[in-house]
Short mmCIF file of C-alpha atoms in Angstrom, two decimals:
data_model
loop_
_atom_site.label_atom_id
_atom_site.label_comp_id
_atom_site.label_asym_id
_atom_site.label_seq_id
_atom_site.Cartn_x
_atom_site.Cartn_y
_atom_site.Cartn_z
CA MET P 1 24.83 52.65 46.25
CA SER P 2 22.45 49.76 45.51
CA THR P 3 19.10 50.04 47.15
CA GLN P 4 16.45 47.61 48.29
CA PRO P 5 12.73 48.20 48.75
CA THR P 6 11.58 48.99 52.24
CA LEU P 7 9.29 46.58 54.03
CA THR P 8 6.36 48.88 53.43
CA GLU P 9 7.08 48.86 49.68
CA ALA P 10 7.58 45.10 49.77
CA GLY P 11 4.27 44.71 51.56
CA ALA P 12 2.52 46.83 48.98
CA GLU P 13 4.02 44.70 46.21
CA THR P 14 2.83 41.55 47.98
CA GLU P 15 -0.71 42.89 48.30
CA GLN P 16 -0.73 44.02 44.68
CA ALA P 17 0.53 40.61 43.59
CA ALA P 18 -2.21 38.92 45.58
CA ASN P 19 -4.85 40.89 43.74
CA SER P 20 -3.48 41.28 40.23
CA ARG P 21 -0.71 38.68 39.84
CA PRO P 22 1.17 40.08 36.85
CA SER P 23 1.93 37.65 34.04
CA ASP P 24 5.64 37.53 34.86
CA GLY P 25 5.04 36.52 38.48
CA LEU P 26 3.82 33.51 40.41
CA LYS P 27 0.12 32.85 40.68
CA ALA P 28 -1.91 32.74 43.89
CA GLY P 29 -3.08 29.19 43.18
CA LEU P 30 -2.83 27.64 46.65
CA LYS P 31 -6.05 27.48 48.66
CA ASN P 32 -6.31 27.68 52.44
CA ARG P 33 -6.84 23.92 52.74
CA HIS P 34 -3.69 23.33 50.68
CA LEU P 35 -1.60 25.55 52.93
CA SER P 36 -3.11 24.08 56.09
CA MET P 37 -2.17 20.56 55.03
CA ILE P 38 1.26 21.65 53.77
CA ALA P 39 1.86 23.21 57.19
CA ILE P 40 0.70 20.10 59.04
CA GLY P 41 2.32 17.55 56.76
CA GLY P 42 5.53 19.49 56.20
CA VAL P 43 6.77 18.60 59.65
CA ILE P 44 6.19 14.87 59.02
CA GLY P 45 9.02 13.55 56.90
CA ALA P 46 9.73 10.01 55.77
CA GLY P 47 12.57 10.07 58.33
CA LEU P 48 10.01 9.85 61.13
CA PHE P 49 8.91 6.43 59.88
CA GLY P 50 12.29 5.14 58.78
CA GLY P 51 14.78 6.63 61.23
CA SER P 52 13.08 6.47 64.61
CA GLY P 53 14.00 2.82 65.23
CA SER P 54 17.74 3.44 65.37
CA GLY P 55 17.18 6.44 67.63
CA ILE P 56 15.15 4.34 70.07
CA ALA P 57 17.84 1.64 70.04
CA ALA P 58 20.51 4.23 70.86
CA ALA P 59 18.75 6.28 73.55
CA GLY P 60 15.97 4.00 74.84
CA PRO P 61 12.84 5.76 76.08
CA GLY P 62 15.07 8.81 76.48
CA ILE P 63 14.66 9.33 72.74
CA LEU P 64 11.56 11.27 73.78
CA LEU P 65 13.89 13.90 75.25
CA SER P 66 15.84 13.98 71.98
CA TYR P 67 12.67 14.62 70.00
CA ALA P 68 11.48 17.18 72.56
CA LEU P 69 14.75 19.14 72.49
CA VAL P 70 14.90 19.22 68.68
CA GLY P 71 11.18 20.03 68.62
CA VAL P 72 11.74 23.06 70.88
CA MET P 73 14.56 24.20 68.61
CA VAL P 74 12.32 23.89 65.54
CA VAL P 75 9.48 25.76 67.27
CA PHE P 76 11.82 28.67 68.05
CA VAL P 77 13.28 28.73 64.52
CA MET P 78 9.80 28.68 62.98
CA ARG P 79 8.69 31.50 65.27
CA MET P 80 11.61 33.62 64.07
CA LEU P 81 10.93 32.75 60.46
CA GLY P 82 7.26 33.55 61.00
CA GLU P 83 8.11 36.99 62.35
CA MET P 84 10.12 37.86 59.23
CA SER P 85 7.83 36.16 56.71
CA VAL P 86 4.62 37.74 58.00
CA ALA P 87 6.27 41.15 57.74
CA ASN P 88 7.45 40.40 54.21
CA PRO P 89 6.01 37.24 52.55
CA THR P 90 8.17 36.14 49.63
CA SER P 91 8.85 33.01 47.62
CA GLY P 92 12.48 33.23 48.76
CA SER P 93 11.56 33.07 52.46
CA PHE P 94 14.67 32.92 54.67
CA SER P 95 17.05 33.38 51.71
CA ALA P 96 15.40 36.71 50.86
CA HIS P 97 15.42 37.70 54.55
CA ALA P 98 19.13 36.85 54.83
CA ASP P 99 19.74 38.89 51.68
CA ARG P 100 18.19 41.93 53.36
CA ALA P 101 19.47 41.42 56.91
CA LEU P 102 22.97 40.00 56.43
CA GLY P 103 23.92 40.95 52.89
CA ARG P 104 23.72 39.66 49.32
CA TRP P 105 26.38 37.04 50.01
CA ALA P 106 24.23 35.46 52.75
CA GLY P 107 21.05 35.30 50.66
CA PHE P 108 22.97 33.88 47.70
CA SER P 109 24.80 31.29 49.81
CA ILE P 110 21.94 29.95 51.88
CA GLY P 111 19.60 29.97 48.87
CA TRP P 112 21.91 27.79 46.76
CA LEU P 113 22.77 25.51 49.69
CA TYR P 114 19.09 24.98 50.35
CA TRP P 115 18.47 24.26 46.65
CA PHE P 116 21.33 21.75 46.72
CA PHE P 117 19.89 20.06 49.83
CA TRP P 118 16.50 19.50 48.23
CA VAL P 119 17.73 18.25 44.87
CA VAL P 120 19.79 15.61 46.72
CA VAL P 121 16.68 14.77 48.74
CA LEU P 122 14.86 14.23 45.43
CA ALA P 123 17.26 11.41 44.62
CA VAL P 124 17.00 9.86 48.09
CA GLU P 125 13.21 9.90 48.12
CA ALA P 126 12.87 8.72 44.51
CA THR P 127 15.12 5.75 45.27
CA MET P 128 13.25 4.93 48.47
CA GLY P 129 9.87 5.13 46.75
CA ALA P 130 11.13 3.02 43.85
CA ALA P 131 12.29 0.30 46.26
CA ILE P 132 8.80 0.07 47.80
CA LEU P 133 7.05 -0.02 44.42
CA ASN P 134 9.52 -2.60 43.12
CA SER P 135 8.73 -4.87 46.10
CA TRP P 136 5.08 -4.82 45.01
CA ILE P 137 5.60 -5.01 41.24
CA PRO P 138 9.08 -6.49 40.65
CA SER P 139 8.49 -6.79 36.89
CA VAL P 140 9.33 -3.07 36.66
CA PRO P 141 13.00 -2.52 37.60
CA GLN P 142 13.76 -0.21 40.50
CA TRP P 143 15.38 2.41 38.26
CA GLY P 144 12.20 2.33 36.13
CA TRP P 145 10.04 3.12 39.15
CA ALA P 146 12.38 5.97 40.12
CA LEU P 147 12.02 7.39 36.62
CA ILE P 148 8.23 7.05 36.67
CA VAL P 149 7.92 8.73 40.08
CA MET P 150 10.15 11.64 39.06
CA VAL P 151 8.36 12.15 35.74
CA VAL P 152 4.86 12.08 37.30
CA LEU P 153 5.71 14.58 40.04
CA THR P 154 7.59 16.80 37.60
CA ALA P 155 4.47 16.91 35.42
CA THR P 156 2.40 17.77 38.50
CA ASN P 157 4.64 20.71 39.38
CA LEU P 158 4.74 21.89 35.75
CA ALA P 159 0.96 21.83 35.42
CA SER P 160 0.26 24.53 38.00
CA VAL P 161 0.89 25.43 41.61
CA ALA P 162 -2.69 24.33 42.31
CA SER P 163 -1.91 20.79 41.13
CA TYR P 164 1.13 20.71 43.44
CA GLY P 165 -1.09 21.87 46.29
CA GLU P 166 -3.76 19.27 45.49
CA PHE P 167 -1.28 16.39 45.37
CA GLU P 168 0.35 17.57 48.58
CA PHE P 169 -3.05 17.94 50.25
CA TRP P 170 -3.80 14.26 49.72
CA PHE P 171 -0.28 12.97 50.37
CA ALA P 172 -0.01 14.94 53.61
CA GLY P 173 -3.58 14.01 54.52
CA ILE P 174 -2.77 10.31 54.36
CA LYS P 175 0.29 10.85 56.60
CA VAL P 176 -1.69 12.83 59.12
CA VAL P 177 -4.60 10.38 59.28
CA ALA P 178 -2.20 7.42 59.53
CA ILE P 179 -0.26 8.87 62.46
CA LEU P 180 -3.40 9.96 64.29
CA ALA P 181 -4.88 6.47 63.82
CA PHE P 182 -1.62 4.91 65.03
CA ILE P 183 -1.64 7.09 68.16
CA VAL P 184 -5.29 6.28 68.95
CA ILE P 185 -5.02 2.52 68.28
CA GLY P 186 -1.62 2.23 69.97
CA GLY P 187 -2.76 4.31 72.94
CA LEU P 188 -5.77 2.07 73.51
CA ALA P 189 -3.52 -0.98 73.31
CA VAL P 190 -1.03 0.50 75.78
CA PHE P 191 -3.74 0.61 78.44
CA GLY P 192 -5.31 -2.72 77.42
CA VAL P 193 -8.62 -1.38 76.16
CA LEU P 194 -8.23 -2.17 72.44
CA PRO P 195 -10.70 -4.92 71.52
CA GLY P 196 -9.04 -8.01 70.07
CA ALA P 197 -5.46 -6.81 70.61
CA ASP P 198 -2.86 -9.55 71.07
CA GLY P 199 -0.56 -7.57 73.34
CA GLY P 200 -0.45 -4.27 75.17
CA GLY P 201 -1.90 -3.47 78.54
CA ALA P 202 1.52 -2.67 79.99
CA GLY P 203 0.61 0.95 80.57
CA LEU P 204 3.71 3.14 80.79
CA SER P 205 5.85 0.53 82.52
CA ASN P 206 8.06 -0.04 79.47
CA LEU P 207 9.36 3.51 79.87
CA THR P 208 11.35 2.51 82.96
CA ALA P 209 11.23 -1.31 83.24
CA HIS P 210 14.25 -2.17 81.09
CA GLY P 211 17.21 -0.34 82.56
CA GLY P 212 15.38 2.88 83.37
CA PHE P 213 14.27 5.83 81.28
CA LEU P 214 17.90 6.50 80.25
CA PRO P 215 19.33 2.96 80.00
CA ASN P 216 22.38 4.08 78.02
CA GLY P 217 23.03 7.21 80.07
CA ALA P 218 22.19 10.86 79.58
CA GLY P 219 24.75 11.19 76.78
CA ALA P 220 22.61 8.91 74.63
CA VAL P 221 20.02 11.70 74.45
CA LEU P 222 22.58 13.77 72.53
CA THR P 223 23.30 10.83 70.24
CA GLY P 224 19.56 10.58 69.68
CA ILE P 225 19.45 14.25 68.71
CA LEU P 226 21.91 13.60 65.89
CA MET P 227 19.67 10.80 64.62
CA VAL P 228 16.37 12.70 64.70
CA VAL P 229 17.28 16.31 63.92
CA PHE P 230 17.10 15.93 60.15
CA SER P 231 13.66 14.32 60.21
CA PHE P 232 12.31 17.78 61.12
CA MET P 233 13.57 19.45 57.95
CA GLY P 234 10.65 20.72 55.89
CA SER P 235 8.80 22.75 58.49
CA GLU P 236 9.82 25.93 56.70
CA ILE P 237 8.26 24.95 53.35
CA VAL P 238 4.96 26.61 54.20
CA THR P 239 6.67 30.04 54.33
CA LEU P 240 7.77 29.58 50.70
CA ALA P 241 4.41 28.20 49.58
CA ALA P 242 2.45 30.99 51.29
CA GLY P 243 3.83 33.43 48.71
CA GLU P 244 1.48 31.78 46.18
CA SER P 245 -1.64 32.10 48.31
CA ARG P 246 -4.27 34.86 48.54
CA ASN P 247 -3.46 35.78 52.13
CA PRO P 248 0.17 34.86 52.83
CA GLN P 249 0.45 36.78 56.11
CA ARG P 250 -2.47 34.91 57.65
CA ALA P 251 -1.26 31.53 56.38
CA ILE P 252 2.27 32.01 57.73
CA ALA P 253 1.08 33.32 61.09
CA LYS P 254 -1.25 30.35 61.49
CA ALA P 255 1.38 27.79 60.43
CA THR P 256 4.15 29.09 62.67
CA SER P 257 1.81 29.37 65.65
CA SER P 258 0.58 25.79 65.29
CA VAL P 259 4.00 24.15 64.98
CA ILE P 260 4.06 23.45 68.74
CA TRP P 261 1.09 21.09 68.74
CA ARG P 262 2.14 19.55 65.43
CA VAL P 263 5.54 18.55 66.84
CA GLY P 264 3.93 17.46 70.11
CA ILE P 265 1.30 15.22 68.55
CA PHE P 266 2.99 13.75 65.50
CA TYR P 267 6.50 13.25 66.85
CA LEU P 268 6.31 12.96 70.62
CA GLY P 269 2.86 11.35 70.61
CA SER P 270 3.67 8.60 68.12
CA ILE P 271 7.12 7.81 69.58
CA LEU P 272 5.61 7.66 73.08
CA VAL P 273 3.20 5.00 71.82
CA VAL P 274 6.06 2.95 70.34
CA VAL P 275 8.25 2.95 73.47
CA SER P 276 5.21 2.26 75.66
CA LEU P 277 4.05 -0.73 73.61
CA LEU P 278 7.48 -2.35 73.24
CA PRO P 279 10.63 -2.63 75.37
CA TRP P 280 13.15 -0.20 73.87
CA ASN P 281 15.66 -3.03 73.34
CA ASP P 282 13.25 -5.24 71.38
CA SER P 283 15.19 -6.21 68.24
CA SER P 284 12.09 -5.86 66.05
CA ILE P 285 12.15 -2.06 66.49
CA VAL P 286 15.29 -1.86 64.34
CA GLU P 287 14.72 -4.94 62.17
CA GLU P 288 11.12 -4.21 61.17
CA GLY P 289 10.91 -0.49 61.87
CA SER P 290 9.46 1.05 65.01
CA TYR P 291 5.92 1.59 63.70
CA VAL P 292 5.65 -1.82 62.03
CA ALA P 293 6.97 -3.51 65.18
CA ALA P 294 4.43 -1.64 67.32
CA LEU P 295 1.53 -2.63 65.04
CA ASN P 296 2.73 -6.24 64.91
CA SER P 297 2.93 -6.39 68.71
CA ILE P 298 -0.83 -5.79 68.99
CA GLY P 299 -1.76 -8.13 66.16
CA ILE P 300 -2.65 -5.67 63.41
CA PRO P 301 -2.78 -7.84 60.25
CA HIS P 302 -0.51 -6.90 57.32
CA ALA P 303 1.19 -4.23 59.44
CA GLY P 304 4.28 -4.26 57.24
CA GLU P 305 2.37 -3.63 54.01
CA ILE P 306 0.22 -0.96 55.65
CA MET P 307 3.32 0.90 56.78
CA LYS P 308 4.93 0.47 53.36
CA PHE P 309 1.96 2.29 51.84
CA ILE P 310 2.13 5.06 54.44
CA VAL P 311 5.90 5.44 54.01
CA LEU P 312 5.36 5.58 50.22
CA THR P 313 2.92 8.47 50.63
CA ALA P 314 5.43 10.20 52.94
CA VAL P 315 8.15 9.68 50.33
CA LEU P 316 5.99 11.01 47.49
CA SER P 317 4.95 13.96 49.64
CA CYS P 318 8.58 14.77 50.42
CA LEU P 319 9.55 14.38 46.75
CA ASN P 320 6.66 16.58 45.61
CA SER P 321 7.47 19.29 48.15
CA GLY P 322 11.21 18.98 47.53
CA LEU P 323 10.79 19.68 43.84
CA TYR P 324 8.42 22.57 44.56
CA THR P 325 10.75 24.04 47.19
CA ALA P 326 13.90 23.76 45.08
CA SER P 327 12.19 25.37 42.09
CA ARG P 328 10.79 28.27 44.13
CA MET P 329 14.13 28.92 45.75
CA GLY P 330 15.68 28.91 42.26
CA TYR P 331 12.95 31.32 41.11
CA SER P 332 13.67 33.66 44.01
CA LEU P 333 17.42 33.55 43.33
CA GLY P 334 16.72 34.37 39.69
CA ARG P 335 14.52 37.34 40.64
CA ARG P 336 17.34 38.71 42.80
CA GLY P 337 19.98 38.22 40.12
CA ASP P 338 21.71 35.40 42.00
CA ALA P 339 20.73 32.72 39.46
CA PRO P 340 20.29 32.80 35.67
CA LYS P 341 17.49 35.17 34.64
CA SER P 342 15.66 32.26 33.02
CA PHE P 343 15.01 30.86 36.52
CA ALA P 344 12.75 33.86 37.19
CA ARG P 345 10.63 33.45 34.08
CA VAL P 346 7.23 31.82 34.33
CA ASN P 347 5.18 30.20 31.57
CA LYS P 348 1.53 30.81 30.73
CA ARG P 349 0.51 28.64 33.68
CA ASN P 350 2.53 30.93 35.98
CA VAL P 351 5.05 28.28 37.02
CA PRO P 352 8.85 28.78 36.78
CA LEU P 353 9.53 26.26 34.01
CA VAL P 354 13.33 26.53 33.85
CA ALA P 355 13.72 26.51 37.66
CA ILE P 356 11.64 23.33 37.88
CA LEU P 357 13.40 21.54 35.02
CA SER P 358 16.86 22.52 36.32
CA SER P 359 16.03 21.07 39.73
CA VAL P 360 14.68 17.88 38.14
CA VAL P 361 17.73 17.44 35.92
CA PHE P 362 20.06 17.58 38.91
CA GLY P 363 17.72 15.20 40.73
CA PHE P 364 17.85 12.73 37.82
CA VAL P 365 21.66 12.95 37.77
CA ALA P 366 21.75 12.27 41.51
CA VAL P 367 19.42 9.26 41.05
CA PHE P 368 21.84 7.94 38.40
CA PHE P 369 24.75 8.40 40.81
CA ASN P 370 22.77 6.50 43.47
CA TYR P 371 22.44 3.48 41.19
CA LYS P 372 25.89 3.70 39.55
CA TRP P 373 28.13 4.80 42.46
CA PRO P 374 26.04 4.53 45.66
CA ASP P 375 29.01 4.24 48.03
CA THR P 376 31.22 6.92 46.50
CA VAL P 377 29.77 9.78 44.45
CA PHE P 378 26.24 9.62 45.85
CA GLN P 379 27.47 9.14 49.42
CA PHE P 380 29.57 12.27 48.97
CA LEU P 381 26.49 14.21 47.80
CA LEU P 382 24.49 12.85 50.73
CA ASN P 383 27.10 13.74 53.34
CA SER P 384 27.88 17.13 51.82
CA SER P 385 24.23 18.14 52.21
CA GLY P 386 23.75 16.48 55.61
CA ALA P 387 24.30 19.49 57.87
CA ILE P 388 22.74 22.11 55.61
CA ALA P 389 19.48 21.97 57.58
CA LEU P 390 21.34 23.23 60.64
CA PHE P 391 23.09 25.93 58.58
CA VAL P 392 19.68 27.12 57.34
CA TRP P 393 18.35 27.33 60.89
CA LEU P 394 21.42 29.28 62.01
CA VAL P 395 21.00 31.78 59.18
CA ILE P 396 17.32 32.23 60.11
CA CYS P 397 18.36 33.05 63.69
CA PHE P 398 21.02 35.60 62.72
CA SER P 399 18.73 37.15 60.11
CA GLN P 400 15.98 37.63 62.68
CA LEU P 401 18.36 39.44 65.04
CA ARG P 402 18.91 42.07 62.34
CA MET P 403 15.46 42.03 60.74
CA ARG P 404 13.68 42.89 63.99
CA ARG P 405 15.42 46.29 63.99
CA ILE P 406 14.74 46.80 60.28
CA ILE P 407 11.03 46.01 60.70
CA LEU P 408 10.69 48.31 63.71
CA ARG P 409 12.44 51.12 61.82
CA GLU P 410 10.63 50.81 58.47
CA ALA P 411 7.23 49.22 59.10
CA PRO P 412 6.47 48.47 62.76
CA GLU P 413 2.82 47.85 61.90
CA ARG P 414 3.92 44.70 60.03
CA LEU P 415 5.40 43.12 63.16
CA LEU P 416 2.33 40.97 63.71
CA VAL P 417 4.20 37.87 64.90
CA ARG P 418 6.98 38.31 67.44
CA MET P 419 9.71 35.98 68.62
CA TRP P 420 9.29 35.29 72.31
CA LEU P 421 11.74 36.87 74.79
CA PHE P 422 13.71 38.56 72.02
CA PRO P 423 16.71 38.53 71.78
CA TYR P 424 17.44 36.02 74.56
CA LEU P 425 15.65 33.03 73.04
CA THR P 426 17.15 33.83 69.64
CA TRP P 427 20.65 33.65 71.10
CA ALA P 428 19.73 30.54 73.08
CA THR P 429 18.59 28.86 69.85
CA ILE P 430 21.84 29.85 68.14
CA GLY P 431 23.65 28.22 71.05
CA MET P 432 21.57 25.03 70.77
CA ILE P 433 22.17 24.67 67.03
CA SER P 434 25.88 25.42 67.40
CA PHE P 435 26.15 22.82 70.15
CA VAL P 436 24.55 20.18 67.92
CA LEU P 437 27.01 21.01 65.12
CA VAL P 438 29.99 20.78 67.48
CA TYR P 439 28.70 17.56 69.02
CA MET P 440 28.33 16.07 65.54
CA LEU P 441 32.10 16.41 65.19
CA THR P 442 32.51 13.83 67.98
CA ASP P 443 30.44 11.30 66.03
CA THR P 444 32.07 9.42 63.14
CA ALA P 445 29.18 9.76 60.68
CA GLY P 446 28.25 13.21 61.93
CA ARG P 447 31.82 14.47 61.61
CA GLU P 448 31.93 13.60 57.92
CA GLN P 449 28.59 15.30 57.30
CA VAL P 450 29.60 18.51 59.09
CA LEU P 451 33.03 18.75 57.43
CA LEU P 452 31.77 18.01 53.91
CA SER P 453 28.78 20.34 54.34
CA LEU P 454 31.16 23.04 55.58
CA LEU P 455 33.36 22.45 52.53
CA VAL P 456 30.40 22.94 50.19
CA ALA P 457 29.26 25.99 52.20
CA VAL P 458 32.75 27.54 51.99
CA LEU P 459 32.80 27.04 48.23
CA VAL P 460 29.37 28.65 47.79
CA VAL P 461 30.20 31.57 50.10
CA SER P 462 33.48 32.07 48.20
CA VAL P 463 31.53 32.35 44.96
CA ALA P 464 29.13 34.81 46.60
CA LEU P 465 31.95 37.01 47.92
CA THR P 466 33.79 36.88 44.57
CA ARG P 467 30.60 38.02 42.79
CA ALA P 468 30.26 40.88 45.28
CA VAL P 469 33.83 42.03 44.61
CA VAL P 470 33.29 41.89 40.85
CA ARG P 471 30.04 43.89 41.12
CA ARG P 472 31.74 46.57 43.23
CA ARG P 473 34.60 46.89 40.74
CA ASN P 474 32.18 47.12 37.83
CA ARG P 475 30.19 49.86 39.56
CA ALA P 476 33.36 51.73 40.44
CA ALA P 477 34.50 51.50 36.82
CA ASP P 478 31.11 52.87 35.72
CA GLY P 479 31.50 55.85 38.04
CA GLY P 480 29.41 54.53 40.95
CA ASP P 481 30.50 54.60 44.58
CA GLY P 482 31.17 50.84 44.65
CA ILE P 483 29.20 50.38 47.82
CA GLU P 484 26.81 47.44 48.07
CA VAL P 485 24.11 47.16 50.65
#
């Protein structure tokens, strides 16, 4: 029978690693300020800036309900992940928890699906960033900018985990300051107290003045959910990064506890400003982008270029974190024997060189596909990774249902963060995520994403189950009992 370390043993290993950091392991190079900003900025993706306009056009002011419902779902998922990760901090995060709670096949499957999601994101973000840079300096072709961006951030991740943390600190810091400034300036304009503003002063009347709060009906809130749900992906990054900090338990507990106000301020706060400043059916919200349109409405000069810079920082932040996350998931899979052993090796700077380079290579290939076959091969990659975020959240929920019992049995003193109203809210969250997946099947674009993502998931799970069968047969042939835990 194969065995796994108990949570108490895992905790002891974590504490030992924090103090000694053996040469074959990751280094505790992330400072508290790095983790704090990763936690805050991780929930702010480029999708918030680029995708909110279409959501507002579809649901009207009711898009606030869409953001609120998805936000609640994310808060619950992060609370569950926090419970497991505080008890056993690891670079594999939810993949390692699924490995322990649901079986090797689950950890293998969700780990590789998550890796696949982020390497596709690398291509999306590199292309988006290249388009912005090319609009400023057209003498460098767009593919050249994509190459430059990927090379620079690869070098950053290869240098050390501290350099990743430093870059992310500043990238995320710019996002955070920009959104807070937008909320303050926009809020003053909404109530007509912003000096020199061209428009504003409408108060909250735009929330109901143009066909009501739900101008397209209550069903549009569900449509809005499909448009905004993926902009929340990235909240879980801090639980992977915390494994390379001096006090991972404290960092994870703090990050998962603060996700409520982060979602409330950055998402609901900024979108409330947009739909209060402008009528929801103003064409500029879609044509210019919701944030640019809002800034233009109150006469902020060069609003478009300002937002381009902010979106660029969001893109670079997402690219930087995506590369880090994919490499650490690859490292964790390598440590557990679910990826090539070379993925688990670190160089003299304590970074997983092969895991990083493998992620980058796939990212470069995906960027090439985006330029060569954007409507065929790359669109397939994009759609086949589209619903993976929801699969990850589902696995976190099911893992937590099992892990709570394991923690209470093996190391109850490590249950420092608890999911509220367990197990009822866990099951309610499973129901919410499942409903979103089913509802996506009624939407043309969503249906393709769910079906293709399911196809990829089935293939990965099939590989995982085949590996499990082969391992059992090998153990039986060697005289073992053939049982795998």
